[in-house]
Short mmCIF file of N, CA and C in Angstrom, two decimals:
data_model
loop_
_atom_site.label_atom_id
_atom_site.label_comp_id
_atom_site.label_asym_id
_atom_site.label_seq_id
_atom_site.Cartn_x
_atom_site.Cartn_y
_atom_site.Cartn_z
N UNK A 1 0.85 -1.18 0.00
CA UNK A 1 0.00 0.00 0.00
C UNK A 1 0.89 1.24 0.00
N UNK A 2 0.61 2.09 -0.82
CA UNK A 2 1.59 3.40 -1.16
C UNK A 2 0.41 4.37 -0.06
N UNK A 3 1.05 5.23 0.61
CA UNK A 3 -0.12 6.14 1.47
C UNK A 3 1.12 7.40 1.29
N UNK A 4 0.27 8.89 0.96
CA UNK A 4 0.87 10.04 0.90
C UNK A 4 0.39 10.46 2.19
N UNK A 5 1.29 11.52 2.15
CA UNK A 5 1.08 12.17 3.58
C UNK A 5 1.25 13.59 3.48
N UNK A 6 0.84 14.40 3.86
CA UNK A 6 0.38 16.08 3.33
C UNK A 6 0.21 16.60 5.18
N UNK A 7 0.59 18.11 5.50
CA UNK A 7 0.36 18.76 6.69
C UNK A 7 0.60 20.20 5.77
N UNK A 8 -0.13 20.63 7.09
CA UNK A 8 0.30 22.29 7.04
C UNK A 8 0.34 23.29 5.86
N UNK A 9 -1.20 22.82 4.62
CA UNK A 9 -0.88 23.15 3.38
C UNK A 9 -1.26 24.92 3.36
N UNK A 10 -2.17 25.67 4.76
CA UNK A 10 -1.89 26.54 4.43
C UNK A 10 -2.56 27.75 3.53
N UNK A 11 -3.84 27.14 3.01
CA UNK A 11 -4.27 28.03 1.73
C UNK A 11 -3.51 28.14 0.41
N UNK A 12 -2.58 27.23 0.12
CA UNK A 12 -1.22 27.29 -0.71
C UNK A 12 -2.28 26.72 -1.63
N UNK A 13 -2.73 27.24 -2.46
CA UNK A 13 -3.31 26.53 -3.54
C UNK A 13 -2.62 25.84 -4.69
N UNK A 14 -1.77 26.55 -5.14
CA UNK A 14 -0.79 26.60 -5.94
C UNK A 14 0.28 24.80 -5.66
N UNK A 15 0.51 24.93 -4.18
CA UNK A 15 1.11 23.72 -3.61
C UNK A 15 0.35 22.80 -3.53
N UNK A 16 -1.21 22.55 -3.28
CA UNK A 16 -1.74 21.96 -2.59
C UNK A 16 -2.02 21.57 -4.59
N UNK A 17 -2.41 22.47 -5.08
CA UNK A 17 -2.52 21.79 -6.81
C UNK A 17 -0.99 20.84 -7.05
N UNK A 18 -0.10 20.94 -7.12
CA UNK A 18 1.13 20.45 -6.89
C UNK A 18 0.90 18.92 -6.44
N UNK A 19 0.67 19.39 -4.98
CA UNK A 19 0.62 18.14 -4.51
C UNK A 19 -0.49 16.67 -4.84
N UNK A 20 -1.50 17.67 -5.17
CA UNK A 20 -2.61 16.42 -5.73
C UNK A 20 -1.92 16.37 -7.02
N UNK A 21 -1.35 16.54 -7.62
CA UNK A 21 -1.26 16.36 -8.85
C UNK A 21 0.01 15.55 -9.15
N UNK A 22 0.62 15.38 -7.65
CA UNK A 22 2.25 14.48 -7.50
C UNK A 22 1.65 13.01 -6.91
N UNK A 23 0.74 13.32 -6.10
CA UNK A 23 0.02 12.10 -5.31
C UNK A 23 -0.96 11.07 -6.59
N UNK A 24 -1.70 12.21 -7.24
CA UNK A 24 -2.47 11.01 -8.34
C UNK A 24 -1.47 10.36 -9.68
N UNK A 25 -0.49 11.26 -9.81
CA UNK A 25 0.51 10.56 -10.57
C UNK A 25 1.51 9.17 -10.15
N UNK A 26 1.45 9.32 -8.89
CA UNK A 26 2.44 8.23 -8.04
C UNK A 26 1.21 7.51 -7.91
N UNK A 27 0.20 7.20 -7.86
CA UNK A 27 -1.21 6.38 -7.77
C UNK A 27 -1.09 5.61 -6.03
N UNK A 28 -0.98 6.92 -5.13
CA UNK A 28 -1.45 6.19 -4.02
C UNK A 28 -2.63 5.34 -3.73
N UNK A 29 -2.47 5.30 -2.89
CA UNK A 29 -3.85 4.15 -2.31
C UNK A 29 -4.60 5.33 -1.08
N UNK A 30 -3.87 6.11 -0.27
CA UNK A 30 -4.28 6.65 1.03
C UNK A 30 -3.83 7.50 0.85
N UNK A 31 -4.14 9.08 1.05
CA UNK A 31 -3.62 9.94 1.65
C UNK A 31 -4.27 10.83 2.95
N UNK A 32 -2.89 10.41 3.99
CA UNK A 32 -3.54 11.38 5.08
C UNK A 32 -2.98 12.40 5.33
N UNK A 33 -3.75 13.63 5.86
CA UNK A 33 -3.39 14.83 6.00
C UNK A 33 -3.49 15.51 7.39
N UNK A 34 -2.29 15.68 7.89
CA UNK A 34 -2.26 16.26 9.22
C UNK A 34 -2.63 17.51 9.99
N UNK A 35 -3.35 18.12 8.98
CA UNK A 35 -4.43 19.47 9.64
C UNK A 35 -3.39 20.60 9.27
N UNK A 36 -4.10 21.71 9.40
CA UNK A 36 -3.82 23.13 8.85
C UNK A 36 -4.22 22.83 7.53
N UNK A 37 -5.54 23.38 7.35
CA UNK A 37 -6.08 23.34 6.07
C UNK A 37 -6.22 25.00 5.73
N UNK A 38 -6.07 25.62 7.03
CA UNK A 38 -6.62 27.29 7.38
C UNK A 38 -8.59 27.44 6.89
N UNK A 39 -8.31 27.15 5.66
CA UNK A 39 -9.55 27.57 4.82
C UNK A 39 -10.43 26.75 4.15
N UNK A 40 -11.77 26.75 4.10
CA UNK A 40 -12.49 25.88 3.61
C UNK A 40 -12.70 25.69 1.74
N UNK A 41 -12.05 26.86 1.40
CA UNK A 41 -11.88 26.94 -0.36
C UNK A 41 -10.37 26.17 -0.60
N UNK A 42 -9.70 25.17 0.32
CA UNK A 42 -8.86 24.50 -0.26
C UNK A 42 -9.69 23.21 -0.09
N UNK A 43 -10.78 22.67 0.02
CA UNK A 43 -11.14 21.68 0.21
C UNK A 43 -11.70 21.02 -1.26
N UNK A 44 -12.10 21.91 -2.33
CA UNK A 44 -12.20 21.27 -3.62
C UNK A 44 -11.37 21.00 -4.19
N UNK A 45 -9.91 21.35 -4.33
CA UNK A 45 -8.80 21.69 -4.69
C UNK A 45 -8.08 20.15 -4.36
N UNK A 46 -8.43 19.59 -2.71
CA UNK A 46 -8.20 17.91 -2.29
C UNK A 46 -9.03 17.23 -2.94
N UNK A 47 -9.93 17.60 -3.22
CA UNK A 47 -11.49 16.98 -3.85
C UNK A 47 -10.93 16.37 -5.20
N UNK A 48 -9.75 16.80 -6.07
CA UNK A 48 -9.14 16.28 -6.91
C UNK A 48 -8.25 14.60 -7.05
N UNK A 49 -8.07 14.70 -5.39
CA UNK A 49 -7.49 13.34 -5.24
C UNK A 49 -7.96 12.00 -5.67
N UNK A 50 -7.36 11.06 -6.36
CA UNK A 50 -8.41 9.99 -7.02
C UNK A 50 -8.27 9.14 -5.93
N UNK A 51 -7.26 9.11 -4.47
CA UNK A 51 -7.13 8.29 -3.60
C UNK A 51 -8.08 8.57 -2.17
N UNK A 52 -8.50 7.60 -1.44
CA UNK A 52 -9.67 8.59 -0.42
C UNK A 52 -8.17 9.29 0.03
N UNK A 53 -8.77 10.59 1.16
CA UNK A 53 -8.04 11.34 2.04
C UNK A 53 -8.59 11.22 3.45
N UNK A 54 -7.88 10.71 4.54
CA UNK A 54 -8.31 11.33 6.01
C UNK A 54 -8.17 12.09 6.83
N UNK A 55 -8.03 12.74 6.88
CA UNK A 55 -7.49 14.75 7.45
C UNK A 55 -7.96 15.08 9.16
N UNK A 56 -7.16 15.16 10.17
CA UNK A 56 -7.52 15.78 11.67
C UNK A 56 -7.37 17.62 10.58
N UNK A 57 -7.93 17.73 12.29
CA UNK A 57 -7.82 19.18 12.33
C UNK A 57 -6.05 19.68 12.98
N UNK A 58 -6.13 20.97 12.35
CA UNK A 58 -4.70 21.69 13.23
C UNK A 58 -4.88 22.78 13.60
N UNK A 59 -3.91 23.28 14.52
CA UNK A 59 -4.41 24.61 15.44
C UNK A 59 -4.80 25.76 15.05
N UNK A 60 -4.20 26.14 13.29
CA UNK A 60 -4.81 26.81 12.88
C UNK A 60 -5.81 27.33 11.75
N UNK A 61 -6.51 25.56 11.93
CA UNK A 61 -8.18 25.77 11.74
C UNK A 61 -9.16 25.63 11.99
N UNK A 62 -9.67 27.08 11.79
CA UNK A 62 -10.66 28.28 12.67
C UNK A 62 -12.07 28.04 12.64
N UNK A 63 -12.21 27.60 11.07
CA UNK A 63 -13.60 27.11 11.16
C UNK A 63 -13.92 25.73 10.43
N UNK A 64 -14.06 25.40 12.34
CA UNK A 64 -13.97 23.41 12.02
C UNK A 64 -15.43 23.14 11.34
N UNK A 65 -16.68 23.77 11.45
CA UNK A 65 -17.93 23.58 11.16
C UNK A 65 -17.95 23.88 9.35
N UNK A 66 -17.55 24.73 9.05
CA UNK A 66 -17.19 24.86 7.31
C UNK A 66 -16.94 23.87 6.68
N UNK A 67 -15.32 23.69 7.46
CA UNK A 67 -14.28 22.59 6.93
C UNK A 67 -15.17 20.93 6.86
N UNK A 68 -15.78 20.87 8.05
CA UNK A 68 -16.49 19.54 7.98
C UNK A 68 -18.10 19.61 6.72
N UNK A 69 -18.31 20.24 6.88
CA UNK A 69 -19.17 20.52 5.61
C UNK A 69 -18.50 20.23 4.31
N UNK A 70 -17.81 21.00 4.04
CA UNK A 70 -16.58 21.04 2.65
C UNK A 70 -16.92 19.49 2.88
N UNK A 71 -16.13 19.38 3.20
CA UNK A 71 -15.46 17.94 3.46
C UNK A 71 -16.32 16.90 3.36
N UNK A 72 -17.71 17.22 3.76
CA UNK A 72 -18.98 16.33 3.69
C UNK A 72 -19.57 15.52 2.58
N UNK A 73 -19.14 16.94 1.25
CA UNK A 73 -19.56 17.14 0.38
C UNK A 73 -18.60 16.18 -0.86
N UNK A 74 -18.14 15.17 -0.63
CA UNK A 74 -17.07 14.64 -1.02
C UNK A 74 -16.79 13.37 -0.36
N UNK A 75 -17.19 12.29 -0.90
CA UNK A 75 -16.97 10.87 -0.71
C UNK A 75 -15.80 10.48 0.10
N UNK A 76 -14.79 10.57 -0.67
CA UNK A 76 -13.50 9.87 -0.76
C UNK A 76 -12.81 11.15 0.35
N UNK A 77 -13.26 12.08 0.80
CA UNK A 77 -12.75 12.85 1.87
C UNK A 77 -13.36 12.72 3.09
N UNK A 78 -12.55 12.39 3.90
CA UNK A 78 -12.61 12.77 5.47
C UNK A 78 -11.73 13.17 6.25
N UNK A 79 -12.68 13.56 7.23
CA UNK A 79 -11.98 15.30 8.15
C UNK A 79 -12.80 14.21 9.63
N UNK A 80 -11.28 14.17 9.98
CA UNK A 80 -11.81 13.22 11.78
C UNK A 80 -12.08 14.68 12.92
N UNK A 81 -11.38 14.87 13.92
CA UNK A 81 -11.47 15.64 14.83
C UNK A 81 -9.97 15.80 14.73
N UNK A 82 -9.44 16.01 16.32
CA UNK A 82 -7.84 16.10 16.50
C UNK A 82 -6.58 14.95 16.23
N UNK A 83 -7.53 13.97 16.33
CA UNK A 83 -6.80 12.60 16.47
C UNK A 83 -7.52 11.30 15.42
N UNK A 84 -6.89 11.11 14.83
CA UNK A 84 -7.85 9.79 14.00
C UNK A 84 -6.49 8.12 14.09
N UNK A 85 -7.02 7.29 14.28
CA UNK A 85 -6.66 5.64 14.26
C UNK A 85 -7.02 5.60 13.52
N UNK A 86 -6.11 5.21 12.20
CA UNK A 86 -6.28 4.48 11.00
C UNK A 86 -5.61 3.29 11.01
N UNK A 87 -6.09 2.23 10.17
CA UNK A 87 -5.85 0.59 9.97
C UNK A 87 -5.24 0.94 8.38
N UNK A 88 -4.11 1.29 7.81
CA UNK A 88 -4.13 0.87 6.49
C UNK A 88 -2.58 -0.14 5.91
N UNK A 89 -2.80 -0.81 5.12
CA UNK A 89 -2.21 -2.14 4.37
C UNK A 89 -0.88 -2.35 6.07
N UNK A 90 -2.08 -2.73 6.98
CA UNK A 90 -1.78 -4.08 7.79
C UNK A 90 -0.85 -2.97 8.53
N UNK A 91 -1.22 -1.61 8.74
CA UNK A 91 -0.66 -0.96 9.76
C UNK A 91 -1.31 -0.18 10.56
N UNK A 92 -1.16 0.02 12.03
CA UNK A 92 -2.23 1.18 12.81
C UNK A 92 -1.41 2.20 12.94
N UNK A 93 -2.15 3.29 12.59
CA UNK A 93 -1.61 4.55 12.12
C UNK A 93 -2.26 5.47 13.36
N UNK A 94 -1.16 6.60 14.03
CA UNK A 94 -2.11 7.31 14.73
C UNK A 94 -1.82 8.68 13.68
N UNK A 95 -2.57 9.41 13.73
CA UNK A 95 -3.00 10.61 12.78
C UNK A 95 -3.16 12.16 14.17
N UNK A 96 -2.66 13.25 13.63
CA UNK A 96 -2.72 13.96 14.43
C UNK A 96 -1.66 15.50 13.99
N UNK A 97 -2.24 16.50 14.12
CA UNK A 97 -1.60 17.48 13.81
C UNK A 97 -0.17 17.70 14.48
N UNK A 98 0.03 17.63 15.64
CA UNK A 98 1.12 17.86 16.64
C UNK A 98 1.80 18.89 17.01
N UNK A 99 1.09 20.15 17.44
CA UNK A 99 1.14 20.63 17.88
C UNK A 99 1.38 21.10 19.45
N UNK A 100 0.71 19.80 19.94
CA UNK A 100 0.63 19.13 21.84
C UNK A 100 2.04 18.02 21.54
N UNK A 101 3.19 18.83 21.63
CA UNK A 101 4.30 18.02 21.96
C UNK A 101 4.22 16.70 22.55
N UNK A 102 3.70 17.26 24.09
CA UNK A 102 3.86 16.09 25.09
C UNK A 102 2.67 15.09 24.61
N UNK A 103 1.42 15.11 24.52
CA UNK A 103 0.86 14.49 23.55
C UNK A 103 1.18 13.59 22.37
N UNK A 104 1.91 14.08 21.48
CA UNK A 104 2.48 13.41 20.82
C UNK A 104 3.69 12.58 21.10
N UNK A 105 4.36 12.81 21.86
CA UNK A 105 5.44 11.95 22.46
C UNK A 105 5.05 10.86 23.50
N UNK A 106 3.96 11.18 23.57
CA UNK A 106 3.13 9.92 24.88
C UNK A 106 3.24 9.09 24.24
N UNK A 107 2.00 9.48 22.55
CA UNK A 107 1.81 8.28 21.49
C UNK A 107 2.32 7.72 21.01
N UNK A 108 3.73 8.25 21.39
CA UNK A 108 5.01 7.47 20.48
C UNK A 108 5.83 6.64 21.92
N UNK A 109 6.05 6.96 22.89
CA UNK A 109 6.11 6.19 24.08
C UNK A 109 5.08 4.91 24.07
N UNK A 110 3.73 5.09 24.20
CA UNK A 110 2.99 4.11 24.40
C UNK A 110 3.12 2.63 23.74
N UNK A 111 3.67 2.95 22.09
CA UNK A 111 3.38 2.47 20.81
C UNK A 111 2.26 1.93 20.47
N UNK A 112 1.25 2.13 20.89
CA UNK A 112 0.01 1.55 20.24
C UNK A 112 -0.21 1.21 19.05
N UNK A 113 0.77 2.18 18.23
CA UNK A 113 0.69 2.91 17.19
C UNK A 113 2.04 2.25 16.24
N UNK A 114 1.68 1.76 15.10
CA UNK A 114 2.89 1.14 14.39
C UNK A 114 3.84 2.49 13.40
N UNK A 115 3.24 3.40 13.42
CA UNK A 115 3.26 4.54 12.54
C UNK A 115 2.56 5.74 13.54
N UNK A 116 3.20 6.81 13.93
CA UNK A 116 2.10 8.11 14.39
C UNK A 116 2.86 8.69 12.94
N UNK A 117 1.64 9.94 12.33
CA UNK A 117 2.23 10.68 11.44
C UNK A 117 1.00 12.07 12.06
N UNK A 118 2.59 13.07 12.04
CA UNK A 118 1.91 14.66 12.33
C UNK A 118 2.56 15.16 11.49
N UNK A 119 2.16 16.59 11.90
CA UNK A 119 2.69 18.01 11.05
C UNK A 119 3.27 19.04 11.87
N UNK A 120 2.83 20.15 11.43
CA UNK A 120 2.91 21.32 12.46
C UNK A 120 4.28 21.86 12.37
N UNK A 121 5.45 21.27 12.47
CA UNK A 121 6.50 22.07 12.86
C UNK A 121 7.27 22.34 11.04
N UNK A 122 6.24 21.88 10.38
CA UNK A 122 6.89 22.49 8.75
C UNK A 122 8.22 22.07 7.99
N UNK A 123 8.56 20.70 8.92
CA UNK A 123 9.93 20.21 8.63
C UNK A 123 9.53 18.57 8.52
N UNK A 124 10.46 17.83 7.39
CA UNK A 124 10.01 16.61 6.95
C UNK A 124 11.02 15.97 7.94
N UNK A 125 10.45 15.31 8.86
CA UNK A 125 11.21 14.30 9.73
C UNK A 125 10.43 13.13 9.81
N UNK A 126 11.58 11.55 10.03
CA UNK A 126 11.35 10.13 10.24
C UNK A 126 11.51 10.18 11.62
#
């Protein structure tokens, strides 16, 4: 299972076209997205993805009631809350913006989690 992974896009339309357009060429299977969407007019723009998407929220987005609408409006998209458990090709995934440091370092202490994937700090780290 190929799964993309996207955070912190920002209103970047321009990037976020980019990026769907790097993700349906590589023909993922999953893409999840670690919140900071900012705005609810980047949500057609994901709506392009031919792979589903599962998306938390991040700290700086403002209007979660929009965004889940957007988001409604679109099959193959979903928008969890802060935290989403995903099961994909035989892995449990914890999902989460990461912004709550200590939070996130619990989840990775605990290991519940075969994979945690966040965002937030704008830098690509394993």
């Amino acid at each position: 299972m190929r799964i993309g992974i996207l955070s912190d896009t920002h209103d970047r339309l321009e990037m976020v076209d980019a990026a769907v357009g790097r993700l349906n060429t590589e023909q993922v299977d999953l893409v999840l997205h670690a919140g900071d969407y900012i705005s609810p007019f980047v949500v057609p723009r994901l709506a392009n993805l031919r792979s589903p998407m599962i998306g938390v929220l991040g700290n700086n987005d403002g209007d979660h009631h929009l965004l889940r609408e957007r988001f409604a409006g679109h099959e193959h998209l979903s928008l969890r809350g802060a935290f989403a458990a995903v099961t994909a090709g035989g892995m449990d995934i914890g999902l989460l913006h990461g912004d709550d440091r200590e939070l996130l370092q619990a989840l990775i202490r605990q290991k519940a989690f075969d994979v945690v994937v966040c965002g937030h700090t704008h830098q690509a780290e394993v």
